[in-house]
GROMACS .gro file of C-alpha atoms in nm:
model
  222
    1UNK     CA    1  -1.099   1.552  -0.841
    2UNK     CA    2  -1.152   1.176  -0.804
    3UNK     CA    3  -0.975   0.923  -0.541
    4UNK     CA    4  -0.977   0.549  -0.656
    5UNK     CA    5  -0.961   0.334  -0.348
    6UNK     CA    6  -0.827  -0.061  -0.494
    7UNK     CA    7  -0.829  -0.312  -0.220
    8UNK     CA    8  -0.468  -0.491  -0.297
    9UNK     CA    9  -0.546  -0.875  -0.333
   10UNK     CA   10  -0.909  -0.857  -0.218
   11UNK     CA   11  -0.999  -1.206  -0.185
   12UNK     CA   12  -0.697  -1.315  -0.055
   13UNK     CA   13  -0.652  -1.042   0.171
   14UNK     CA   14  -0.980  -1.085   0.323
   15UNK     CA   15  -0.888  -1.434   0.446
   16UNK     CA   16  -0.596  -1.290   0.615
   17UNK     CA   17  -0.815  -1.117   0.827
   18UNK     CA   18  -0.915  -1.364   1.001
   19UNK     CA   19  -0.579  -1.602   1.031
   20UNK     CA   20  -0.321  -1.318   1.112
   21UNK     CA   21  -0.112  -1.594   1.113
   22UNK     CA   22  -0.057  -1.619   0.733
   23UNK     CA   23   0.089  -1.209   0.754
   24UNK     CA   24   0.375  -1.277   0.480
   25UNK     CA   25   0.296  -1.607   0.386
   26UNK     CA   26   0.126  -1.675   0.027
   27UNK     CA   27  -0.224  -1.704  -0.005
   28UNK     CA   28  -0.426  -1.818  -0.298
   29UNK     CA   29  -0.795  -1.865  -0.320
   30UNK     CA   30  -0.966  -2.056  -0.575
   31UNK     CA   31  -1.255  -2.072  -0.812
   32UNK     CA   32  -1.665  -2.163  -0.667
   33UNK     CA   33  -1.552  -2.512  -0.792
   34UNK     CA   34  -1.193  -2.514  -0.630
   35UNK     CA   35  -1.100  -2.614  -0.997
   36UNK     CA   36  -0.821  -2.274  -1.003
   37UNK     CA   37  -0.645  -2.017  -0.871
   38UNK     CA   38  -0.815  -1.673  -0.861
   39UNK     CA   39  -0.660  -1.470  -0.641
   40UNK     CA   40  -0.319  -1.427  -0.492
   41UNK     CA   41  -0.152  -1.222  -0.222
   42UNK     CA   42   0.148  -1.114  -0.333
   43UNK     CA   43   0.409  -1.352  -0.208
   44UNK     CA   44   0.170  -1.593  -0.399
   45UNK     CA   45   0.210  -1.462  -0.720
   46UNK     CA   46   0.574  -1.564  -0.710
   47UNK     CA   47   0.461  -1.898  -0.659
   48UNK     CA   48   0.139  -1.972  -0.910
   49UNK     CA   49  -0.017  -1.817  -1.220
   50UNK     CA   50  -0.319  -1.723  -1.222
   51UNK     CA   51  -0.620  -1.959  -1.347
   52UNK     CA   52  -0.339  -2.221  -1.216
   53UNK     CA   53  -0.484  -2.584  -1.111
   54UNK     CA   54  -0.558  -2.696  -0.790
   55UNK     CA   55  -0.363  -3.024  -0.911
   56UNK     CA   56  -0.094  -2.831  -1.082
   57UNK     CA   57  -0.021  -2.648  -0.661
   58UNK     CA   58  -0.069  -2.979  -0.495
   59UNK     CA   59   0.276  -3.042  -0.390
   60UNK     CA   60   0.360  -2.646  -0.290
   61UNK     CA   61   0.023  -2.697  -0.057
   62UNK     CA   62   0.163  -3.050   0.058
   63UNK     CA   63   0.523  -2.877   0.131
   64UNK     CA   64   0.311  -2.597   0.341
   65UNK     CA   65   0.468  -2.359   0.100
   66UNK     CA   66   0.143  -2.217  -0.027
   67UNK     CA   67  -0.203  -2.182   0.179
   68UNK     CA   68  -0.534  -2.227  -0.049
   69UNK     CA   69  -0.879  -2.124   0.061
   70UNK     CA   70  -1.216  -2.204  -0.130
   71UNK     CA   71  -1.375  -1.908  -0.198
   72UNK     CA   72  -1.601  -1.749   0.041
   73UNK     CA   73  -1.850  -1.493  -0.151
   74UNK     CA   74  -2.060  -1.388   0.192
   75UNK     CA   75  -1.682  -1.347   0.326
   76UNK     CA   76  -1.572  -1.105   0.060
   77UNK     CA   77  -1.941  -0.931   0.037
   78UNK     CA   78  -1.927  -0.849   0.400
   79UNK     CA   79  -1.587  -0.726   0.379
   80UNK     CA   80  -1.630  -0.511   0.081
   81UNK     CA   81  -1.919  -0.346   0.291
   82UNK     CA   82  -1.705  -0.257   0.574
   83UNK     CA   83  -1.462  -0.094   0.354
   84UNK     CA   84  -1.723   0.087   0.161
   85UNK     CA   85  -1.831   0.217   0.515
   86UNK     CA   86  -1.522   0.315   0.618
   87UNK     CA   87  -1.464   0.522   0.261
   88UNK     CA   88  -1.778   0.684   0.370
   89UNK     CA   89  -1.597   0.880   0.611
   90UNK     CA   90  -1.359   1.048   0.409
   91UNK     CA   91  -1.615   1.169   0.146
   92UNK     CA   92  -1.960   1.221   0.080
   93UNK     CA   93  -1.955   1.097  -0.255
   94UNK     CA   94  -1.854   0.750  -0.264
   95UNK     CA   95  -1.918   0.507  -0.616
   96UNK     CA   96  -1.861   0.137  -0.541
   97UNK     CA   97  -1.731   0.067  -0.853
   98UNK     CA   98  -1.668  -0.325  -0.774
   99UNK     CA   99  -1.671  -0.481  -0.488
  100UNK     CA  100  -1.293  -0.443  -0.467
  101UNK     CA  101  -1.272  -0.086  -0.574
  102UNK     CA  102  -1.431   0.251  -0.488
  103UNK     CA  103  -1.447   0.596  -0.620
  104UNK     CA  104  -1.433   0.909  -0.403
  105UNK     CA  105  -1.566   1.228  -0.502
  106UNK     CA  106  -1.286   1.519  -0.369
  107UNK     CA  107  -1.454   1.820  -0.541
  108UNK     CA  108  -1.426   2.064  -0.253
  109UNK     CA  109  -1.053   1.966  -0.133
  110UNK     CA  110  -0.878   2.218  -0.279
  111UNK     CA  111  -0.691   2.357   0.018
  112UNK     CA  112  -0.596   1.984   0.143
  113UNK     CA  113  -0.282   1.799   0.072
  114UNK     CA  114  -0.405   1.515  -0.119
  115UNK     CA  115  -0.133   1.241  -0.111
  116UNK     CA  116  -0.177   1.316   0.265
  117UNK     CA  117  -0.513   1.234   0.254
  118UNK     CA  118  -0.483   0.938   0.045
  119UNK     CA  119  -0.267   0.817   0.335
  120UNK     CA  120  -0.509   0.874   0.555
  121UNK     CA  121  -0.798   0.655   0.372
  122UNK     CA  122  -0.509   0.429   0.364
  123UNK     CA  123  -0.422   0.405   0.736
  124UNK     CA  124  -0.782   0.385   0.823
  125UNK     CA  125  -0.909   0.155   0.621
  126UNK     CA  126  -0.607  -0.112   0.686
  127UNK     CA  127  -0.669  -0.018   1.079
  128UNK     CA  128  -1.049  -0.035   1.091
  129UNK     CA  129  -1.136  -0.398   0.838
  130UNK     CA  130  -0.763  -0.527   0.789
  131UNK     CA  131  -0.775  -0.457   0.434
  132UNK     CA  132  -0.443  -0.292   0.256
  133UNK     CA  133  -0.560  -0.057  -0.053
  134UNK     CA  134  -0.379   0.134  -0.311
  135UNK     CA  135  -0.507   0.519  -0.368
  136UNK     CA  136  -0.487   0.716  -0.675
  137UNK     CA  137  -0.594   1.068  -0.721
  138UNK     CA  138  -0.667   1.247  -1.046
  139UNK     CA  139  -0.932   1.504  -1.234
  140UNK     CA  140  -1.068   1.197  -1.395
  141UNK     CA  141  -1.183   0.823  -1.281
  142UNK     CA  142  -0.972   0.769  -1.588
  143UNK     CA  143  -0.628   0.871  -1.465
  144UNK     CA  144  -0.730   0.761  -1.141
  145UNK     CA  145  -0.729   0.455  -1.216
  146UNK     CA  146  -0.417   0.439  -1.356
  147UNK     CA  147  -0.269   0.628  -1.067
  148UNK     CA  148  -0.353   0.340  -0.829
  149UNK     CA  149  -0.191   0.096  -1.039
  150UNK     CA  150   0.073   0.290  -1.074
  151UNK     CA  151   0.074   0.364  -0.665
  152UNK     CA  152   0.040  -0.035  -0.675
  153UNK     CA  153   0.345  -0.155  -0.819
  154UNK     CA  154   0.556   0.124  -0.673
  155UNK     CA  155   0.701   0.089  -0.304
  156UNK     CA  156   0.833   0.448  -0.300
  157UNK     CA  157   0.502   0.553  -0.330
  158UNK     CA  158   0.370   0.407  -0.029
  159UNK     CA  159   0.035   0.334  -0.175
  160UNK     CA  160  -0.081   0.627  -0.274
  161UNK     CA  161  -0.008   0.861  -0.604
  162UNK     CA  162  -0.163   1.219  -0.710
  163UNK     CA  163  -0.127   1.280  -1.039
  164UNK     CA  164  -0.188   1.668  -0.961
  165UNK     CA  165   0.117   1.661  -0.757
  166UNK     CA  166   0.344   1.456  -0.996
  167UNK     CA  167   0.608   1.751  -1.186
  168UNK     CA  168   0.589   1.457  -1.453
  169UNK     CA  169   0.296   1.264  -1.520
  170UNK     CA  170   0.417   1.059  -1.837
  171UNK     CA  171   0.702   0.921  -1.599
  172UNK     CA  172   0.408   0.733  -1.403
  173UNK     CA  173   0.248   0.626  -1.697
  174UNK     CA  174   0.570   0.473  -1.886
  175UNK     CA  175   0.522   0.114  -1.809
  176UNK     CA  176   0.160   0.137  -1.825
  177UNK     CA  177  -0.009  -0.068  -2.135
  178UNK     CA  178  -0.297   0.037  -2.357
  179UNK     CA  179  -0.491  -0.244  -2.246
  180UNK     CA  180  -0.495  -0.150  -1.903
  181UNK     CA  181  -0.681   0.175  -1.968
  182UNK     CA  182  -1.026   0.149  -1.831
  183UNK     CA  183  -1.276   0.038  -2.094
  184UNK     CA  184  -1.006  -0.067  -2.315
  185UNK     CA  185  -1.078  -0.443  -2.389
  186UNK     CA  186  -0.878  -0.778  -2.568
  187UNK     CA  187  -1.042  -0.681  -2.898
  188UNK     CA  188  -0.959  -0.308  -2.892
  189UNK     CA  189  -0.625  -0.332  -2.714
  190UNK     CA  190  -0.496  -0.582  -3.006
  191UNK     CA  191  -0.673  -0.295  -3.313
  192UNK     CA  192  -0.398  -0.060  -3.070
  193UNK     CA  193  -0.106  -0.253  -3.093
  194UNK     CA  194  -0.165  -0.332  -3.492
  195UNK     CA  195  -0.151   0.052  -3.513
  196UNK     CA  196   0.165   0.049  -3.312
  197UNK     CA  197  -0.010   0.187  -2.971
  198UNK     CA  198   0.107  -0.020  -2.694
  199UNK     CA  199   0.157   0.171  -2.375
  200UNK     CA  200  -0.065   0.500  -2.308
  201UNK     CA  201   0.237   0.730  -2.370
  202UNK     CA  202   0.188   0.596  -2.743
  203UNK     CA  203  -0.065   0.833  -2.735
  204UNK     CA  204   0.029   1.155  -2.850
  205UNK     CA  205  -0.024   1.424  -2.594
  206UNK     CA  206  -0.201   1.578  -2.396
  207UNK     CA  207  -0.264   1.247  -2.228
  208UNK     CA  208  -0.588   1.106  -2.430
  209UNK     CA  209  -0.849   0.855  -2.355
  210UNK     CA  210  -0.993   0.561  -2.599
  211UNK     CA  211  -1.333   0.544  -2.704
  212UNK     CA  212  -1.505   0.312  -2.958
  213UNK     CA  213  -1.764   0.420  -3.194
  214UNK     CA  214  -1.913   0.184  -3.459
  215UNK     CA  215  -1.604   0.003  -3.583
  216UNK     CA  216  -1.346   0.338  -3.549
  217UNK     CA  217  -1.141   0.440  -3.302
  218UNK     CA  218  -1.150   0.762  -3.146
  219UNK     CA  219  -0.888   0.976  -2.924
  220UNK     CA  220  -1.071   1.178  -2.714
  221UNK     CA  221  -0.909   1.423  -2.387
  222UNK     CA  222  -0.936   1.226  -2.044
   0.00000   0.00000   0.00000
């Protein structure tokens, strides 16, 4: 069993930190340049589109309806290694996948309630670096994945989502597009759609994974 621990709005999140201030308010943070937009918390991304212009958000900055930071690398490093820290606690096995998002070995847990314990890493990491994460929980880093975005966009779910505990998997995966599937890229995801393949339950089950070999496409098992 894998855990996928996604920081929810990294960058944007991390400068919340440290102005508690802007809890609730919309945050972007831009590009090295301050040329765009490349993060947003999520009352933001009611506001502005990603890879938006600084000059296309002036007046929402002017109105005080939208707070911009330039972006802070060292910031964002520093935080990513406190929550990598804090995951260390929860499993021996921990793969920093990016430096918003972690995997977490769970071979061994079989006799622990794993949504529980997804709300665990959850509580502790928010409490102990100020960072809010979504958890997923699968047999592969595959449907892991997907289980934190689903966990991600669903409120009920408070965060967290074990796909070994879900009666119905293919109900999580419904709104979930091919070319969200890890590994799945803008050239391969449009080859999908021409073959009619647009969300993962396209995919005839048991659930399958994409790989490319050469110039076919294969459906392999997650």
């Amino acid at each position: 069993m894998f855990a996928l621990v996604d920081c929810n709005s990294f960058f944007a999140s991390c400068e919340k930190v440290f102005r508690p201030d802007l809890e609730g308010q919309p945050v972007a943070v831009l590009s090295n340049n301050d040329g765009c937009v490349v993060a947003r918390s999520p009352e933001a991304k009611r506001l502005v589109k990603m890879q938006a212009t600084l000059f296309s958000i002036k007046d929402l900055v002017a109105r005080g309806e939208l707070h911009v930071f330039s972006s802070n690398p060292v910031l964002y490093k520093d935080m990513s290694r406190r929550v990598i820290q804090t995951l260390q606690h929860f499993s021996p096995e921990v793969e920093q996948y990016s430096i918003d998002e972690a995997f977490l070995g769970l071979q061994g847990f079989v006799n622990r309630d794993l949504t529980d314990y997804g709300q665990q890493i959850r509580t502790t990491v928010q409490q102990w670096t100020g960072i809010p994460v979504s958890v997923g929980i699968a047999k592969t880093k595959t449907l892991a994945k997907l289980a934190a975005q689903v966990a991600k966009r669903n409120p009920n779910m408070k965060g967290v989502l074990d796909f070994e505990t879900v009666e119905d998997i293919d109900a999580g995966l419904a709104a979930i597009d091919i070319g969200e599937v890890w590994g799945v890229g803008k050239n391969l995801r449009a080859k999908l759609y021409a073959l009619g393949i647009k969300q993962v339950l396209d995919v005839n089950a048991p659930l399958m994974t994409l790989c490319v070999h050469q110039r076919s496409i294969h459906l392999i098992p997650f």
